[in-house]
CSV table of C-alpha atoms and ligand atoms in Angstrom, one decimal:
chain,number,residue,atom,x,y,z
A,1,MET,CA,-12.5,-19.0,20.8
A,2,THR,CA,-9.8,-18.0,23.0
A,3,ASP,CA,-8.1,-21.0,21.3
A,4,THR,CA,-7.8,-20.0,17.5
A,5,LYS,CA,-7.1,-16.2,18.6
A,6,ARG,CA,-4.1,-18.0,20.2
A,7,ASP,CA,-2.5,-19.1,16.8
A,8,GLY,CA,-4.0,-16.5,14.9
A,9,HIS,CA,-6.4,-18.2,12.7
A,10,LYS,CA,-4.0,-19.9,11.2
A,11,GLY,CA,-6.1,-23.0,9.2
A,12,PHE,CA,-9.1,-20.4,8.2
A,13,LYS,CA,-9.1,-18.9,5.3
A,14,SER,CA,-8.5,-14.8,4.5
A,15,ARG,CA,-12.1,-13.8,4.2
A,16,THR,CA,-12.8,-15.6,7.5
A,17,ARG,CA,-9.1,-14.6,9.0
A,18,LEU,CA,-10.6,-10.8,8.8
A,19,VAL,CA,-14.1,-10.7,9.6
A,20,HIS,CA,-13.1,-12.5,13.3
A,21,ALA,CA,-9.1,-11.2,13.3
A,22,GLY,CA,-9.4,-8.6,16.6
A,23,ARG,CA,-11.4,-8.6,18.2
A,24,ASP,CA,-12.6,-10.9,21.2
A,25,PRO,CA,-16.6,-9.7,22.4
A,26,SER,CA,-16.3,-11.3,25.5
A,27,GLU,CA,-14.6,-8.4,26.2
A,28,GLN,CA,-16.7,-5.8,25.3
A,29,PHE,CA,-19.8,-7.1,27.0
A,30,GLY,CA,-20.6,-8.8,24.0
A,31,TYR,CA,-20.5,-6.2,21.4
A,32,VAL,CA,-19.7,-7.4,18.9
A,33,ASN,CA,-17.0,-4.6,17.6
A,34,THR,CA,-14.1,-2.9,18.9
A,35,PRO,CA,-14.9,0.6,20.8
A,36,ILE,CA,-13.5,3.8,20.2
A,37,TYR,CA,-11.1,3.8,23.2
A,38,ARG,CA,-9.7,7.7,23.4
A,39,GLY,CA,-7.3,8.8,25.7
A,40,SER,CA,-3.7,9.6,27.2
A,41,THR,CA,-3.8,8.8,31.0
A,42,VAL,CA,-4.2,4.8,31.5
A,43,LEU,CA,-5.0,3.9,35.8
A,44,TYR,CA,-2.7,2.3,37.8
A,45,PRO,CA,-4.2,0.8,40.9
A,46,THR,CA,-1.3,0.7,43.4
A,47,LEU,CA,2.1,1.8,43.2
A,48,ASP,CA,3.5,-1.5,42.8
A,49,ASP,CA,2.0,-2.0,39.3
A,50,LEU,CA,2.1,2.1,39.3
A,51,TYR,CA,6.6,1.8,38.9
A,52,ALA,CA,6.0,-1.5,37.3
A,53,ARG,CA,3.5,-0.2,34.4
A,54,ARG,CA,1.4,-3.3,34.9
A,55,GLY,CA,-1.6,-3.9,33.1
A,56,ARG,CA,-1.8,-4.3,29.1
A,57,PHE,CA,-1.5,-0.5,28.4
A,58,SER,CA,-0.1,1.7,30.0
A,59,TYR,CA,-0.1,5.2,28.4
A,60,GLY,CA,-2.0,6.7,25.2
A,61,THR,CA,0.9,6.4,22.6
A,62,GLN,CA,2.2,3.5,23.7
A,63,GLY,CA,-1.5,1.9,22.3
A,64,THR,CA,-5.4,1.4,23.7
A,65,PRO,CA,-7.3,-1.5,22.5
A,66,THR,CA,-8.7,0.1,20.1
A,67,THR,CA,-5.2,0.8,18.4
A,68,GLN,CA,-4.5,-3.2,19.1
A,69,ALA,CA,-7.4,-4.3,17.2
A,70,LEU,CA,-6.2,-3.4,13.6
A,71,GLU,CA,-2.3,-4.6,14.7
A,72,THR,CA,-3.7,-7.2,15.9
A,73,ALA,CA,-5.6,-7.6,13.0
A,74,TRP,CA,-3.3,-6.3,10.7
A,75,THR,CA,-0.3,-9.1,11.9
A,76,GLU,CA,-2.1,-12.2,11.5
A,77,LEU,CA,-3.3,-11.0,7.6
A,78,ALA,CA,-0.1,-10.0,6.5
A,79,GLY,CA,1.6,-12.8,8.3
A,80,ALA,CA,4.1,-11.1,10.2
A,81,ALA,CA,5.4,-11.4,13.4
A,82,GLY,CA,4.1,-7.3,14.0
A,83,THR,CA,2.4,-3.9,13.4
A,84,VAL,CA,2.6,-0.7,14.4
A,85,LEU,CA,-0.6,1.9,13.1
A,86,VAL,CA,0.9,5.9,11.9
A,87,PRO,CA,-1.3,8.6,10.8
A,88,THR,CA,-0.4,7.9,6.9
A,89,GLY,CA,1.3,5.8,4.5
A,90,LEU,CA,3.8,8.3,3.6
A,91,ALA,CA,4.4,8.1,7.3
A,92,ALA,CA,4.9,4.0,7.4
A,93,ILE,CA,7.7,4.1,4.9
A,94,THR,CA,9.3,7.4,6.5
A,95,LEU,CA,9.1,5.4,9.6
A,96,ALA,CA,10.2,2.2,7.8
A,97,LEU,CA,13.0,3.7,6.2
A,98,LEU,CA,14.5,5.0,9.8
A,99,THR,CA,13.5,1.9,11.6
A,100,ALA,CA,16.6,0.4,8.7
A,101,VAL,CA,18.9,2.8,7.7
A,102,LYS,CA,22.2,4.8,10.8
A,103,ALA,CA,24.4,7.2,9.2
A,104,GLY,CA,26.3,6.4,6.7
A,105,ASP,CA,24.7,3.7,4.8
A,106,HIS,CA,23.4,3.6,1.5
A,107,ILE,CA,19.5,3.1,0.8
A,108,LEU,CA,18.9,0.9,-2.4
A,109,VAL,CA,15.3,2.8,-3.8
A,110,THR,CA,12.8,1.5,-7.3
A,111,ASP,CA,12.5,4.1,-9.3
A,112,SER,CA,8.8,3.8,-9.7
A,113,ALA,CA,8.3,4.3,-5.5
A,114,TYR,CA,5.3,6.6,-4.5
A,115,ARG,CA,7.4,10.3,-5.5
A,116,PRO,CA,6.8,11.2,-2.2
A,117,CYS,CA,9.5,8.8,-0.2
A,118,ARG,CA,11.8,10.0,-3.0
A,119,ASN,CA,11.4,13.6,-2.1
A,120,PHE,CA,11.7,11.6,2.1
A,121,CYS,CA,15.6,9.8,1.1
A,122,ASP,CA,16.1,13.1,-0.9
A,123,THR,CA,15.8,15.3,1.6
A,124,VAL,CA,15.6,14.3,5.6
A,125,LEU,CA,16.9,11.2,4.7
A,126,ARG,CA,20.5,12.8,3.1
A,127,ARG,CA,20.8,15.4,5.4
A,128,MET,CA,21.3,12.9,7.7
A,129,GLY,CA,23.7,10.9,5.8
A,130,VAL,CA,22.2,8.2,4.0
A,131,GLU,CA,22.7,8.4,0.6
A,132,THR,CA,20.1,6.3,-2.4
A,133,THR,CA,20.2,5.0,-5.1
A,134,TYR,CA,17.0,5.6,-7.6
A,135,TYR,CA,16.9,1.3,-9.2
A,136,ASP,CA,15.6,0.1,-12.7
A,137,PRO,CA,12.2,-1.8,-11.1
A,138,LEU,CA,12.6,-4.3,-13.7
A,139,ILE,CA,16.5,-4.8,-12.4
A,140,GLY,CA,15.8,-8.6,-11.5
A,141,GLY,CA,19.3,-9.8,-10.0
A,142,GLY,CA,21.7,-7.0,-11.6
A,143,LEU,CA,20.5,-4.7,-8.4
A,144,GLU,CA,23.8,-7.1,-7.3
A,145,SER,CA,25.7,-4.2,-9.5
A,146,LEU,CA,24.4,-1.7,-7.4
A,147,VAL,CA,25.4,-3.1,-3.8
A,148,ARG,CA,28.1,-1.8,-2.2
A,149,GLN,CA,30.2,-2.2,1.1
A,150,ASN,CA,27.9,0.5,3.2
A,151,THR,CA,24.2,-0.5,1.6
A,152,ARG,CA,21.8,-1.3,4.0
A,153,VAL,CA,18.0,-1.2,2.5
A,154,VAL,CA,16.3,-2.4,-1.0
A,155,PHE,CA,13.2,-0.5,-0.8
A,156,LEU,CA,10.5,-2.3,-3.7
A,157,GLU,CA,7.4,-1.3,-4.6
A,158,THR,CA,5.3,-3.7,-6.9
A,159,PRO,CA,3.9,-2.9,-9.1
A,160,GLY,CA,4.8,0.9,-9.1
A,161,SER,CA,1.7,2.6,-8.7
A,162,GLN,CA,2.2,4.9,-11.5
A,163,SER,CA,3.4,3.0,-14.6
A,164,PHE,CA,3.1,-0.5,-13.0
A,165,GLU,CA,6.3,-2.4,-13.4
A,166,LEU,CA,6.6,-5.4,-12.2
A,167,GLN,CA,9.0,-5.9,-9.6
A,168,ASP,CA,11.5,-9.6,-9.7
A,169,VAL,CA,10.9,-10.1,-6.0
A,170,VAL,CA,13.1,-13.8,-5.7
A,171,ALA,CA,15.5,-12.4,-8.0
A,172,ILE,CA,15.8,-9.5,-6.1
A,173,LYS,CA,15.3,-10.4,-2.1
A,174,ALA,CA,18.1,-13.3,-2.8
A,175,VAL,CA,20.4,-10.4,-4.0
A,176,ALA,CA,18.8,-8.7,-0.7
A,177,GLU,CA,19.7,-12.6,1.1
A,178,ALA,CA,23.2,-12.8,0.1
A,179,HIS,CA,24.9,-9.2,1.0
A,180,ASP,CA,21.9,-8.8,4.1
A,181,LEU,CA,19.8,-6.2,3.4
A,182,CYS,CA,16.4,-5.2,4.9
A,183,THR,CA,13.8,-5.6,1.9
A,184,ILE,CA,11.2,-3.0,2.7
A,185,ILE,CA,8.0,-3.0,0.2
A,186,ASP,CA,5.6,-0.6,-0.7
A,187,ASN,CA,2.7,-3.3,-0.8
A,188,THR,CA,0.0,-0.3,-1.3
A,189,TRP,CA,-2.0,-2.2,-4.6
A,190,GLY,CA,-1.7,-6.1,-2.8
A,191,THR,CA,-2.4,-5.2,0.0
A,192,PRO,CA,-1.2,-9.1,2.5
A,193,LEU,CA,-4.4,-10.2,0.6
A,194,PHE,CA,-2.9,-10.2,-2.9
A,195,PHE,CA,0.9,-10.4,-1.6
A,196,PRO,CA,2.0,-11.6,1.2
A,197,PRO,CA,5.0,-9.6,1.9
A,198,HIS,CA,6.1,-11.7,4.8
A,199,GLU,CA,5.4,-15.4,2.9
A,200,ARG,CA,7.9,-13.6,-0.5
A,201,GLY,CA,10.3,-12.5,2.1
A,202,MET,CA,9.6,-8.9,2.7
A,203,ASP,CA,11.4,-7.8,6.4
A,204,MET,CA,8.7,-4.9,6.1
A,205,ALA,CA,5.6,-4.1,4.6
A,206,ILE,CA,3.6,-1.1,3.8
A,207,GLU,CA,0.6,-0.4,3.1
A,208,ALA,CA,-1.5,3.0,2.8
A,209,GLY,CA,-4.8,2.0,4.5
A,210,THR,CA,-5.8,5.1,2.5
A,211,LYS,CA,-6.2,3.4,-0.2
A,212,TYR,CA,-8.3,-0.6,-0.2
A,213,LEU,CA,-8.2,-1.0,4.1
A,214,SER,CA,-10.1,2.6,4.6
A,215,GLY,CA,-12.3,1.4,1.2
A,216,HIS,CA,-14.6,4.7,1.4
A,217,SER,CA,-12.1,7.9,1.2
A,218,ASP,CA,-13.0,8.8,4.5
A,219,LEU,CA,-9.4,8.6,6.1
A,220,LEU,CA,-5.5,8.8,5.9
A,221,LEU,CA,-3.7,5.1,7.5
A,222,GLY,CA,-0.7,3.7,7.1
A,223,LEU,CA,0.8,0.5,8.5
A,224,VAL,CA,3.8,-1.0,8.5
A,225,SER,CA,4.4,-4.9,9.5
A,226,ALA,CA,7.7,-6.5,10.5
A,227,ASN,CA,9.2,-9.8,10.4
A,228,ALA,CA,10.1,-11.2,13.4
A,229,ARG,CA,13.6,-10.3,13.1
A,230,TRP,CA,13.0,-6.8,12.4
A,231,TYR,CA,9.7,-6.1,14.4
A,232,PRO,CA,11.3,-5.2,17.8
A,233,ARG,CA,13.8,-2.9,15.6
A,234,LEU,CA,10.3,-1.3,14.4
A,235,ARG,CA,8.4,-1.2,17.3
A,236,ALA,CA,11.3,0.3,19.3
A,237,THR,CA,11.6,3.0,16.4
A,238,TYR,CA,7.7,4.3,16.8
A,239,ASP,CA,7.9,4.0,20.4
A,240,ALA,CA,11.0,6.6,20.1
A,241,PHE,CA,8.8,9.6,17.6
A,242,ALA,CA,5.4,8.1,19.4
A,243,MET,CA,3.2,8.9,15.5
A,244,CYS,CA,0.2,7.4,16.5
A,245,PRO,CA,-2.7,7.7,14.2
A,246,GLY,CA,-6.3,9.5,16.1
A,247,PRO,CA,-9.0,6.5,17.5
A,248,GLU,CA,-11.7,7.2,15.1
A,249,ASP,CA,-9.4,6.5,12.0
A,250,VAL,CA,-8.4,3.1,13.2
A,251,PHE,CA,-12.1,2.5,13.9
A,252,LEU,CA,-13.0,2.9,10.2
A,253,ALA,CA,-9.7,1.2,9.3
A,254,LEU,CA,-11.8,-2.0,11.0
A,255,ARG,CA,-14.5,-1.6,10.1
A,256,GLY,CA,-13.2,-1.4,6.6
A,257,LEU,CA,-11.6,-4.0,7.6
A,258,ARG,CA,-14.4,-6.4,8.2
A,259,THR,CA,-15.0,-6.1,4.3
A,260,MET,CA,-12.1,-5.3,2.0
A,261,GLU,CA,-11.9,-9.1,0.6
A,262,LEU,CA,-14.9,-8.3,-0.4
A,263,ARG,CA,-14.7,-4.5,-2.1
A,264,LEU,CA,-11.1,-6.5,-3.9
A,265,ARG,CA,-12.1,-9.0,-5.7
A,266,GLU,CA,-15.1,-6.3,-6.9
A,267,ALA,CA,-12.3,-3.7,-7.4
A,268,GLU,CA,-10.5,-6.8,-9.7
A,269,ARG,CA,-13.1,-8.0,-11.5
A,270,GLN,CA,-14.4,-4.6,-12.3
A,271,GLY,CA,-10.9,-3.6,-13.2
A,272,LEU,CA,-10.1,-6.5,-15.7
A,273,ALA,CA,-13.6,-5.3,-17.9
A,274,MET,CA,-12.2,-1.9,-17.7
A,275,ALA,CA,-9.0,-2.5,-18.6
A,276,ARG,CA,-10.3,-5.2,-21.7
A,277,TRP,CA,-12.6,-2.5,-22.6
A,278,LEU,CA,-9.7,0.4,-22.8
A,279,ALA,CA,-7.1,-1.9,-24.3
A,280,ALA,CA,-9.9,-2.6,-27.3
A,281,ARG,CA,-10.2,1.5,-27.6
A,282,PRO,CA,-8.4,2.9,-31.0
A,283,GLU,CA,-7.1,6.0,-29.2
A,284,VAL,CA,-5.2,3.6,-26.3
A,285,VAL,CA,-1.5,2.4,-27.2
A,286,GLN,CA,-1.3,0.4,-23.5
A,287,VAL,CA,-2.5,-0.3,-20.9
A,288,LEU,CA,-0.7,-1.1,-18.0
A,289,HIS,CA,-2.1,-3.9,-15.6
A,290,PRO,CA,-0.8,-6.5,-14.7
A,291,ALA,CA,-3.2,-10.0,-14.8
A,292,LEU,CA,-4.1,-9.1,-18.5
A,293,PRO,CA,-2.1,-11.6,-20.0
A,294,GLN,CA,-0.2,-9.1,-22.9
A,295,CYS,CA,0.6,-6.4,-20.7
A,296,PRO,CA,4.1,-6.1,-19.4
A,297,GLY,CA,4.8,-8.1,-16.4
A,298,HIS,CA,2.4,-10.0,-16.8
A,299,ALA,CA,4.8,-14.0,-15.8
A,300,LEU,CA,5.6,-12.4,-12.8
A,301,TRP,CA,2.3,-10.9,-11.4
A,302,LYS,CA,1.0,-15.1,-12.5
A,303,ARG,CA,4.1,-16.2,-10.5
A,304,ASP,CA,3.8,-14.1,-7.2
A,305,PHE,CA,0.4,-12.4,-7.3
A,306,LEU,CA,-3.5,-14.2,-5.3
A,307,GLY,CA,-5.1,-11.7,-7.6
A,308,SER,CA,-5.3,-7.5,-8.7
A,309,THR,CA,-6.8,-4.8,-7.7
A,310,GLY,CA,-9.3,-2.4,-9.5
A,311,LEU,CA,-5.9,0.3,-9.9
A,312,PHE,CA,-3.9,1.0,-13.3
A,313,SER,CA,-3.2,2.6,-16.6
A,314,VAL,CA,-3.1,3.5,-19.4
A,315,LEU,CA,-0.8,5.3,-23.0
A,316,LEU,CA,-2.7,7.5,-24.6
A,317,ALA,CA,-1.6,8.2,-28.8
A,318,PRO,CA,-0.8,10.9,-29.0
A,319,PHE,CA,-3.1,14.4,-27.8
A,320,SER,CA,-3.0,17.6,-27.1
A,321,ARG,CA,-3.3,18.9,-22.9
A,322,GLU,CA,-6.3,20.9,-24.9
A,323,ALA,CA,-7.6,17.7,-26.4
A,324,LEU,CA,-6.9,15.8,-22.8
A,325,ALA,CA,-8.3,18.3,-20.6
A,326,ALA,CA,-11.6,18.2,-22.5
A,327,MET,CA,-11.9,14.2,-22.3
A,328,LEU,CA,-11.5,14.9,-19.1
A,329,ASP,CA,-13.6,18.1,-17.8
A,330,GLY,CA,-16.3,16.7,-19.1
A,331,LEU,CA,-16.4,13.1,-17.0
A,332,GLU,CA,-19.9,12.6,-15.1
A,333,LEU,CA,-19.0,10.3,-13.0
A,334,PHE,CA,-14.6,10.1,-13.1
A,335,GLY,CA,-13.8,12.6,-10.2
A,336,MET,CA,-10.5,13.7,-10.7
A,337,GLY,CA,-8.1,13.5,-7.7
A,338,TYR,CA,-5.2,12.1,-5.9
A,339,SER,CA,-5.5,9.0,-3.5
A,340,TRP,CA,-7.3,5.9,-4.9
A,341,GLY,CA,-9.4,2.3,-3.5
A,342,GLY,CA,-11.9,3.8,-2.4
A,343,PHE,CA,-15.5,3.0,-4.2
A,344,GLU,CA,-16.3,6.5,-6.6
A,345,SER,CA,-13.8,5.8,-10.1
A,346,LEU,CA,-11.0,8.4,-9.8
A,347,VAL,CA,-8.4,8.8,-13.7
A,348,ILE,CA,-5.7,11.7,-13.3
A,349,PRO,CA,-2.3,12.1,-16.0
A,350,PHE,CA,0.8,11.7,-15.0
A,351,ASP,CA,4.2,12.1,-16.3
A,352,CYS,CA,6.9,10.1,-15.2
A,353,ARG,CA,9.1,12.2,-16.6
A,354,THR,CA,9.1,14.2,-14.7
A,355,TYR,CA,11.1,12.9,-11.6
A,356,ARG,CA,12.8,9.7,-12.5
A,357,THR,CA,15.9,9.0,-12.7
A,358,ALA,CA,17.4,6.0,-13.0
A,359,THR,CA,14.9,4.7,-16.6
A,360,GLN,CA,13.2,6.5,-19.4
A,361,TRP,CA,9.9,7.5,-19.4
A,362,ASN,CA,8.7,7.9,-23.5
A,363,PRO,CA,5.3,7.2,-23.5
A,364,PRO,CA,4.0,8.3,-27.2
A,365,GLY,CA,0.9,10.4,-25.8
A,366,PRO,CA,-0.4,11.2,-21.9
A,367,ALA,CA,-0.4,8.5,-19.5
A,368,LEU,CA,-3.7,8.0,-17.3
A,369,ARG,CA,-4.2,5.9,-14.5
A,370,PHE,CA,-7.9,4.4,-13.3
A,371,SER,CA,-8.6,3.4,-10.0
A,372,ILE,CA,-12.1,1.5,-11.2
A,373,GLY,CA,-14.7,2.3,-8.6
A,374,LEU,CA,-18.0,0.1,-7.3
A,375,GLU,CA,-20.3,2.1,-10.2
A,376,ASP,CA,-22.1,0.4,-12.7
A,377,ILE,CA,-19.3,-0.7,-15.4
A,378,GLU,CA,-21.3,0.0,-18.2
A,379,ASP,CA,-22.3,3.6,-17.0
A,380,LEU,CA,-18.8,4.7,-16.8
A,381,GLN,CA,-17.5,3.0,-20.0
A,382,ALA,CA,-20.1,5.1,-21.1
A,383,ASP,CA,-19.1,7.8,-19.3
A,384,LEU,CA,-15.1,7.2,-20.7
A,385,ALA,CA,-17.1,6.6,-24.2
A,386,ALA,CA,-18.2,10.1,-24.4
A,387,GLY,CA,-14.4,11.6,-22.9
A,388,PHE,CA,-12.4,9.6,-26.0
A,389,GLU,CA,-15.5,11.2,-28.0
A,390,ARG,CA,-14.7,14.6,-26.6
A,391,LEU,CA,-11.0,13.6,-26.7
A,392,ASN,CA,-10.9,13.3,-30.8
A,393,ALA,CA,-12.9,16.5,-31.3
A,394,HIS,CA,-10.0,18.8,-30.8
A,395,ALA,CA,-6.9,16.3,-32.1
B,401,LIG,C1,-1.2,6.5,-1.5
B,401,LIG,C2,0.3,5.7,-1.5
B,401,LIG,C3,0.9,6.2,-0.4
B,401,LIG,C4,0.9,6.8,0.8
B,401,LIG,O1,-0.1,7.3,1.2
B,401,LIG,P1,-0.7,8.5,2.1
B,401,LIG,O2,-1.7,7.8,3.4
B,401,LIG,O3,-1.7,9.0,1.1
B,401,LIG,O4,0.4,9.5,2.5
B,401,LIG,C5,2.1,5.3,-0.3
B,401,LIG,N1,2.4,5.0,-1.5
B,401,LIG,C6,1.5,4.2,-2.1
B,401,LIG,C7,2.0,3.0,-3.4
B,401,LIG,C8,0.2,5.2,-2.3
B,401,LIG,O5,-0.4,5.2,-3.1
């Protein structure tokens, strides 16, 4: 056991790693799970120990066995040099950006980025003297033309979690390498299971643990993993903020971790079944699901990803707001609400026109994003079929 722990369970497949990573029953009286450690103060037995801050833990903000368990497991899973935990996915984004920039820098952010990320760039970073240029997610090697003398960061999110553009990570990485830019990816959709971020050349990777890691819509959590070059600076920036999550949330995330691959594979199966069913509906003009061969970005998904999840979008034909409301308000099983990746199915309408700046978003009608949960797929399809009847009744 000790040896496999030391080499990060190398040689084992991800499912095995998810079961074994980040826990050591021999350190907790044989109990399988790392318990919830609550605490601020850590006691030192002698003055020498106190002065040297000797011991595995020194103070609550520096981590506990509970937080270290998840950090270790995630580092293994992501193929990183290290991981830090923060209270939300958005905090993971802001911490990664603050790790990489200083006043006077310029950063490149995909136009498909999670919207609150843009808000941070346009307000806090701008006030700090960091300028943001948004780029077309499909730009690929054309990113070169946007690089300036003071450009420091390329921020990616692929696929975009509303509009599902797939970015050419290889071409973008080549530009970043040529100009020594820090690459940061919001990897929440793929997770390290379906997109191993550091193997793909990313310096820092963000995961909203709120989504598939939790899997149960009962917590908020963010993780930032980094490669060997960026981890020391990430950890130092993290320590400067002391933005630590609470131990119960970390414990629940560890519990979610053990079943994450099972849940993702099921989300993939359910998501694909629903996407194919929606593709055959006359009201649907286009399905935006990277794993369907007829969908945009499929070739890049096939090249770079190891699977797909249960989150995708569709573009509908033109329908009025009243018709859409009739469809959505009457749904029995699908909930309407933000976030995703839980056990329950969700749907939201979205409109990228309200915030995009580098690209035109011109859907023919309303756009809907689905997070397909674990319900029976035929029950879900019947719920949507009834919804489409209400939609058509108002057309
Ligand atoms: C939800 C989400 C986040 C933010 O996570 P929170 O925990 O809700 O702050 C970041 N990026 C993506 C792609 C997300 O879907």
